[in-house]
Amino acid sequence: MNNPNPTMNNEYYDLQYIKAIPIGDYLHACGIEPAKRYNGYALYHAPYREDPNASLKVDFRQNLWNDYGTSQGGSIIDLVMRMRGYSAYEAMAHLAERKAAPLAPTSFHRETHTEQIRGEQRPSNVRRILFISEELPLYLQNYLREVRKIDLAVGSPYLRHIRYEVGGREYSAIGFANCAGGYELRDDKTFKGTIAPKDISVVAGETNNSPLCIFEGFMDFLSLLTMKGKEIAPCLVLNSVSNLPRAIAYLHEKGIDSVQAFFDNDPAGRKALQTLCSAGIKVEDMSRHYSRYKNLNDYHVAQRTELKQVIPPRKRGLRR
């Protein structure tokens, strides 16, 4: 099955391993050497801009960088994004390919050193993906159909079966990809979680000049998809109201100044609406259509349940 959304790639890279690749070694492999060395860190001329003052600090102990000239910084992924103009996913793919290549001992891929850091930096509560599949197991399909009332014919292309490990134990969940290569996780009970990194999800959809639809969570997105019975577009899923600044940055970057917001009917949802308006976004508050319910999925489930009660399924039997 082809993924209809190119921004939601289902190939996984070991994030903790990639972040453990020493930044100093990577810069050395790129032919970039420190201007000044100190105990535990070094200063570089930023390779992505004019920097006569050597304002790029690389902390070797924490494996983080900070550009004092631009107030930017972060992990090696952020640095590769800045240096090469890559997206987060492209940067991870680049680093994964580079670390798999047989590089010289002086390059950034020092196997024993990286493995040591990897072991030291990976805490026991980190979720590590073991397996990704396009086919959801039957019990998760039943949960989506029976409990959430999601039509899998239209919803399945956006979902993955994620088997992951945390603390030495294996788990299984529904996965919904975000723009940074992470996944939002849901099981058939009450568990909600994330395979880092956390980010928004963007669905390209149809190009019919319809306002962008914005949701707090992917269950609401799948609910509207089911209600419409076909592709809806374009859409953005926050995956958490804490991602609203990223969503606003995306909207401004794409020149989108009008949205339909399907937020929850709670204080956080109302605050999110106000934040969008304050950012100069014209917002149509769609929650008024389900004002008696907490969110769109609750409304959708209630509608489907009432319809089933009004029109009971036909009983099979012999015709007279």
PDB file of N, CA and C in Angstrom, residues 223-283:
ATOM      1  N   SER A 223     -12.126  10.729  12.513  1.00  0.00           N
ATOM      2  CA  SER A 223     -13.581  10.834  12.633  1.00  0.00           C
ATOM      3  C   SER A 223     -14.159  11.661  11.493  1.00  0.00           C
ATOM      4  N   LEU A 224     -13.555  12.810  11.204  1.00  0.00           N
ATOM      5  CA  LEU A 224     -14.051  13.632  10.103  1.00  0.00           C
ATOM      6  C   LEU A 224     -13.865  12.923   8.768  1.00  0.00           C
ATOM      7  N   LEU A 225     -12.760  12.211   8.640  1.00  0.00           N
ATOM      8  CA  LEU A 225     -12.502  11.431   7.434  1.00  0.00           C
ATOM      9  C   LEU A 225     -13.615  10.398   7.235  1.00  0.00           C
ATOM     10  N   THR A 226     -14.013   9.750   8.318  1.00  0.00           N
ATOM     11  CA  THR A 226     -15.083   8.756   8.254  1.00  0.00           C
ATOM     12  C   THR A 226     -16.428   9.410   7.943  1.00  0.00           C
ATOM     13  N   MET A 227     -16.686  10.560   8.545  1.00  0.00           N
ATOM     14  CA  MET A 227     -17.954  11.253   8.325  1.00  0.00           C
ATOM     15  C   MET A 227     -18.094  11.723   6.878  1.00  0.00           C
ATOM     16  N   LYS A 228     -16.983  12.167   6.311  1.00  0.00           N
ATOM     17  CA  LYS A 228     -17.000  12.617   4.917  1.00  0.00           C
ATOM     18  C   LYS A 228     -16.987  11.440   3.946  1.00  0.00           C
ATOM     19  N   GLY A 229     -16.394  10.328   4.370  1.00  0.00           N
ATOM     20  CA  GLY A 229     -16.349   9.136   3.535  1.00  0.00           C
ATOM     21  C   GLY A 229     -15.323   9.185   2.432  1.00  0.00           C
ATOM     22  N   LYS A 230     -14.431  10.178   2.482  1.00  0.00           N
ATOM     23  CA  LYS A 230     -13.413  10.295   1.440  1.00  0.00           C
ATOM     24  C   LYS A 230     -12.307  11.200   1.942  1.00  0.00           C
ATOM     25  N   GLU A 231     -11.344  11.440   1.093  1.00  0.00           N
ATOM     26  CA  GLU A 231     -10.221  12.326   1.421  1.00  0.00           C
ATOM     27  C   GLU A 231     -10.718  13.719   1.745  1.00  0.00           C
ATOM     28  N   ILE A 232     -10.226  14.284   2.850  1.00  0.00           N
ATOM     29  CA  ILE A 232     -10.498  15.679   3.181  1.00  0.00           C
ATOM     30  C   ILE A 232      -9.175  16.418   3.181  1.00  0.00           C
ATOM     31  N   ALA A 233      -9.226  17.696   2.875  1.00  0.00           N
ATOM     32  CA  ALA A 233      -7.936  18.348   2.710  1.00  0.00           C
ATOM     33  C   ALA A 233      -8.032  19.851   2.779  1.00  0.00           C
ATOM     34  N   PRO A 234      -6.897  20.480   3.039  1.00  0.00           N
ATOM     35  CA  PRO A 234      -5.717  19.899   3.701  1.00  0.00           C
ATOM     36  C   PRO A 234      -5.960  19.816   5.206  1.00  0.00           C
ATOM     37  N   CYS A 235      -5.156  19.054   5.920  1.00  0.00           N
ATOM     38  CA  CYS A 235      -5.368  18.861   7.357  1.00  0.00           C
ATOM     39  C   CYS A 235      -4.055  18.965   8.125  1.00  0.00           C
ATOM     40  N   LEU A 236      -4.174  19.395   9.362  1.00  0.00           N
ATOM     41  CA  LEU A 236      -3.040  19.465  10.268  1.00  0.00           C
ATOM     42  C   LEU A 236      -3.494  18.945  11.625  1.00  0.00           C
ATOM     43  N   VAL A 237      -2.738  18.016  12.194  1.00  0.00           N
ATOM     44  CA  VAL A 237      -3.042  17.457  13.510  1.00  0.00           C
ATOM     45  C   VAL A 237      -1.959  17.911  14.479  1.00  0.00           C
ATOM     46  N   LEU A 238      -2.366  18.560  15.572  1.00  0.00           N
ATOM     47  CA  LEU A 238      -1.397  19.083  16.535  1.00  0.00           C
ATOM     48  C   LEU A 238      -0.662  17.972  17.279  1.00  0.00           C
ATOM     49  N   ASN A 239      -1.389  16.890  17.579  1.00  0.00           N
ATOM     50  CA  ASN A 239      -0.886  15.792  18.414  1.00  0.00           C
ATOM     51  C   ASN A 239      -0.658  16.213  19.855  1.00  0.00           C
ATOM     52  N   SER A 240      -0.805  17.484  20.139  1.00  0.00           N
ATOM     53  CA  SER A 240      -0.774  18.055  21.485  1.00  0.00           C
ATOM     54  C   SER A 240      -0.936  19.561  21.328  1.00  0.00           C
ATOM     55  N   VAL A 241      -1.712  20.194  22.204  1.00  0.00           N
ATOM     56  CA  VAL A 241      -1.870  21.655  22.098  1.00  0.00           C
ATOM     57  C   VAL A 241      -0.540  22.361  22.339  1.00  0.00           C
ATOM     58  N   SER A 242       0.427  21.659  22.960  1.00  0.00           N
ATOM     59  CA  SER A 242       1.751  22.261  23.150  1.00  0.00           C
ATOM     60  C   SER A 242       2.475  22.462  21.824  1.00  0.00           C
ATOM     61  N   ASN A 243       2.006  21.790  20.772  1.00  0.00           N
ATOM     62  CA  ASN A 243       2.607  21.950  19.438  1.00  0.00           C
ATOM     63  C   ASN A 243       1.997  23.108  18.654  1.00  0.00           C
ATOM     64  N   LEU A 244       1.113  23.870  19.279  1.00  0.00           N
ATOM     65  CA  LEU A 244       0.451  24.962  18.557  1.00  0.00           C
ATOM     66  C   LEU A 244       1.437  25.976  17.970  1.00  0.00           C
ATOM     67  N   PRO A 245       2.498  26.378  18.678  1.00  0.00           N
ATOM     68  CA  PRO A 245       3.481  27.285  18.049  1.00  0.00           C
ATOM     69  C   PRO A 245       4.075  26.730  16.761  1.00  0.00           C
ATOM     70  N   ARG A 246       4.329  25.417  16.713  1.00  0.00           N
ATOM     71  CA  ARG A 246       4.851  24.811  15.491  1.00  0.00           C
ATOM     72  C   ARG A 246       3.808  24.868  14.380  1.00  0.00           C
ATOM     73  N   ALA A 247       2.553  24.654  14.752  1.00  0.00           N
ATOM     74  CA  ALA A 247       1.484  24.713  13.754  1.00  0.00           C
ATOM     75  C   ALA A 247       1.353  26.128  13.194  1.00  0.00           C
ATOM     76  N   ILE A 248       1.430  27.122  14.060  1.00  0.00           N
ATOM     77  CA  ILE A 248       1.332  28.513  13.612  1.00  0.00           C
ATOM     78  C   ILE A 248       2.498  28.859  12.694  1.00  0.00           C
ATOM     79  N   ALA A 249       3.698  28.396  13.053  1.00  0.00           N
ATOM     80  CA  ALA A 249       4.867  28.636  12.195  1.00  0.00           C
ATOM     81  C   ALA A 249       4.658  27.996  10.831  1.00  0.00           C
ATOM     82  N   TYR A 250       4.098  26.793  10.808  1.00  0.00           N
ATOM     83  CA  TYR A 250       3.832  26.110   9.536  1.00  0.00           C
ATOM     84  C   TYR A 250       2.809  26.901   8.710  1.00  0.00           C
ATOM     85  N   LEU A 251       1.749  27.366   9.342  1.00  0.00           N
ATOM     86  CA  LEU A 251       0.713  28.114   8.632  1.00  0.00           C
ATOM     87  C   LEU A 251       1.281  29.395   8.029  1.00  0.00           C
ATOM     88  N   HIS A 252       2.091  30.096   8.810  1.00  0.00           N
ATOM     89  CA  HIS A 252       2.711  31.329   8.296  1.00  0.00           C
ATOM     90  C   HIS A 252       3.667  31.020   7.146  1.00  0.00           C
ATOM     91  N   GLU A 253       4.437  29.946   7.297  1.00  0.00           N
ATOM     92  CA  GLU A 253       5.401  29.572   6.260  1.00  0.00           C
ATOM     93  C   GLU A 253       4.695  29.258   4.942  1.00  0.00           C
ATOM     94  N   LYS A 254       3.537  28.602   5.020  1.00  0.00           N
ATOM     95  CA  LYS A 254       2.789  28.209   3.825  1.00  0.00           C
ATOM     96  C   LYS A 254       1.826  29.288   3.349  1.00  0.00           C
ATOM     97  N   GLY A 255       1.767  30.408   4.046  1.00  0.00           N
ATOM     98  CA  GLY A 255       0.874  31.494   3.651  1.00  0.00           C
ATOM     99  C   GLY A 255      -0.598  31.162   3.868  1.00  0.00           C
ATOM    100  N   ILE A 256      -0.893  30.317   4.841  1.00  0.00           N
ATOM    101  CA  ILE A 256      -2.274  29.922   5.143  1.00  0.00           C
ATOM    102  C   ILE A 256      -2.808  30.840   6.231  1.00  0.00           C
ATOM    103  N   ASP A 257      -3.851  31.595   5.921  1.00  0.00           N
ATOM    104  CA  ASP A 257      -4.377  32.560   6.895  1.00  0.00           C
ATOM    105  C   ASP A 257      -5.807  32.273   7.309  1.00  0.00           C
ATOM    106  N   SER A 258      -6.338  31.093   6.926  1.00  0.00           N
ATOM    107  CA  SER A 258      -7.712  30.736   7.274  1.00  0.00           C
ATOM    108  C   SER A 258      -7.798  29.235   7.545  1.00  0.00           C
ATOM    109  N   VAL A 259      -8.392  28.859   8.685  1.00  0.00           N
ATOM    110  CA  VAL A 259      -8.496  27.443   9.046  1.00  0.00           C
ATOM    111  C   VAL A 259      -9.866  27.150   9.639  1.00  0.00           C
ATOM    112  N   GLN A 260     -10.233  25.879   9.599  1.00  0.00           N
ATOM    113  CA  GLN A 260     -11.385  25.368  10.344  1.00  0.00           C
ATOM    114  C   GLN A 260     -10.832  24.555  11.508  1.00  0.00           C
ATOM    115  N   ALA A 261     -11.147  24.947  12.730  1.00  0.00           N
ATOM    116  CA  ALA A 261     -10.577  24.313  13.919  1.00  0.00           C
ATOM    117  C   ALA A 261     -11.574  23.360  14.554  1.00  0.00           C
ATOM    118  N   PHE A 262     -11.183  22.085  14.661  1.00  0.00           N
ATOM    119  CA  PHE A 262     -12.002  21.056  15.299  1.00  0.00           C
ATOM    120  C   PHE A 262     -11.390  20.722  16.660  1.00  0.00           C
ATOM    121  N   PHE A 263     -11.380  21.710  17.552  1.00  0.00           N
ATOM    122  CA  PHE A 263     -10.735  21.532  18.849  1.00  0.00           C
ATOM    123  C   PHE A 263     -11.722  20.992  19.881  1.00  0.00           C
ATOM    124  N   ASP A 264     -11.176  20.573  21.029  1.00  0.00           N
ATOM    125  CA  ASP A 264     -12.001  20.056  22.110  1.00  0.00           C
ATOM    126  C   ASP A 264     -12.801  21.181  22.759  1.00  0.00           C
ATOM    127  N   ASN A 265     -13.933  20.818  23.311  1.00  0.00           N
ATOM    128  CA  ASN A 265     -14.746  21.773  24.058  1.00  0.00           C
ATOM    129  C   ASN A 265     -14.305  21.798  25.516  1.00  0.00           C
ATOM    130  N   ASP A 266     -13.144  22.343  25.746  1.00  0.00           N
ATOM    131  CA  ASP A 266     -12.598  22.466  27.095  1.00  0.00           C
ATOM    132  C   ASP A 266     -11.708  23.704  27.135  1.00  0.00           C
ATOM    133  N   PRO A 267     -11.216  24.088  28.314  1.00  0.00           N
ATOM    134  CA  PRO A 267     -10.390  25.303  28.403  1.00  0.00           C
ATOM    135  C   PRO A 267      -9.171  25.286  27.479  1.00  0.00           C
ATOM    136  N   ALA A 268      -8.528  24.134  27.347  1.00  0.00           N
ATOM    137  CA  ALA A 268      -7.341  24.058  26.474  1.00  0.00           C
ATOM    138  C   ALA A 268      -7.718  24.309  25.023  1.00  0.00           C
ATOM    139  N   GLY A 269      -8.852  23.771  24.601  1.00  0.00           N
ATOM    140  CA  GLY A 269      -9.307  23.991  23.230  1.00  0.00           C
ATOM    141  C   GLY A 269      -9.661  25.439  22.975  1.00  0.00           C
ATOM    142  N   ARG A 270     -10.326  26.064  23.938  1.00  0.00           N
ATOM    143  CA  ARG A 270     -10.695  27.480  23.769  1.00  0.00           C
ATOM    144  C   ARG A 270      -9.457  28.377  23.767  1.00  0.00           C
ATOM    145  N   LYS A 271      -8.479  28.032  24.601  1.00  0.00           N
ATOM    146  CA  LYS A 271      -7.241  28.814  24.611  1.00  0.00           C
ATOM    147  C   LYS A 271      -6.500  28.665  23.283  1.00  0.00           C
ATOM    148  N   ALA A 272      -6.526  27.450  22.719  1.00  0.00           N
ATOM    149  CA  ALA A 272      -5.869  27.222  21.429  1.00  0.00           C
ATOM    150  C   ALA A 272      -6.518  28.064  20.334  1.00  0.00           C
ATOM    151  N   LEU A 273      -7.848  28.182  20.377  1.00  0.00           N
ATOM    152  CA  LEU A 273      -8.553  29.028  19.414  1.00  0.00           C
ATOM    153  C   LEU A 273      -8.102  30.480  19.535  1.00  0.00           C
ATOM    154  N   GLN A 274      -8.027  30.962  20.765  1.00  0.00           N
ATOM    155  CA  GLN A 274      -7.607  32.345  20.996  1.00  0.00           C
ATOM    156  C   GLN A 274      -6.181  32.577  20.510  1.00  0.00           C
ATOM    157  N   THR A 275      -5.315  31.589  20.720  1.00  0.00           N
ATOM    158  CA  THR A 275      -3.918  31.711  20.288  1.00  0.00           C
ATOM    159  C   THR A 275      -3.818  31.808  18.776  1.00  0.00           C
ATOM    160  N   LEU A 276      -4.600  31.006  18.080  1.00  0.00           N
ATOM    161  CA  LEU A 276      -4.610  31.069  16.615  1.00  0.00           C
ATOM    162  C   LEU A 276      -5.077  32.440  16.144  1.00  0.00           C
ATOM    163  N   CYS A 277      -6.148  32.941  16.742  1.00  0.00           N
ATOM    164  CA  CYS A 277      -6.668  34.267  16.360  1.00  0.00           C
ATOM    165  C   CYS A 277      -5.640  35.357  16.631  1.00  0.00           C
ATOM    166  N   SER A 278      -4.961  35.254  17.774  1.00  0.00           N
ATOM    167  CA  SER A 278      -3.941  36.253  18.125  1.00  0.00           C
ATOM    168  C   SER A 278      -2.765  36.229  17.164  1.00  0.00           C
ATOM    169  N   ALA A 279      -2.561  35.092  16.507  1.00  0.00           N
ATOM    170  CA  ALA A 279      -1.461  34.960  15.541  1.00  0.00           C
ATOM    171  C   ALA A 279      -1.859  35.463  14.156  1.00  0.00           C
ATOM    172  N   GLY A 280      -3.056  36.032  14.034  1.00  0.00           N
ATOM    173  CA  GLY A 280      -3.497  36.577  12.755  1.00  0.00           C
ATOM    174  C   GLY A 280      -4.149  35.565  11.845  1.00  0.00           C
ATOM    175  N   ILE A 281      -4.527  34.405  12.394  1.00  0.00           N
ATOM    176  CA  ILE A 281      -5.187  33.364  11.609  1.00  0.00           C
ATOM    177  C   ILE A 281      -6.706  33.532  11.736  1.00  0.00           C
ATOM    178  N   LYS A 282      -7.390  33.537  10.614  1.00  0.00           N
ATOM    179  CA  LYS A 282      -8.846  33.570  10.635  1.00  0.00           C
ATOM    180  C   LYS A 282      -9.351  32.172  10.938  1.00  0.00           C
ATOM    181  N   VAL A 283     -10.109  32.029  12.036  1.00  0.00           N
ATOM    182  CA  VAL A 283     -10.498  30.714  12.518  1.00  0.00           C
ATOM    183  C   VAL A 283     -12.016  30.560  12.483  1.00  0.00           C
TER     184      VAL A 283
END
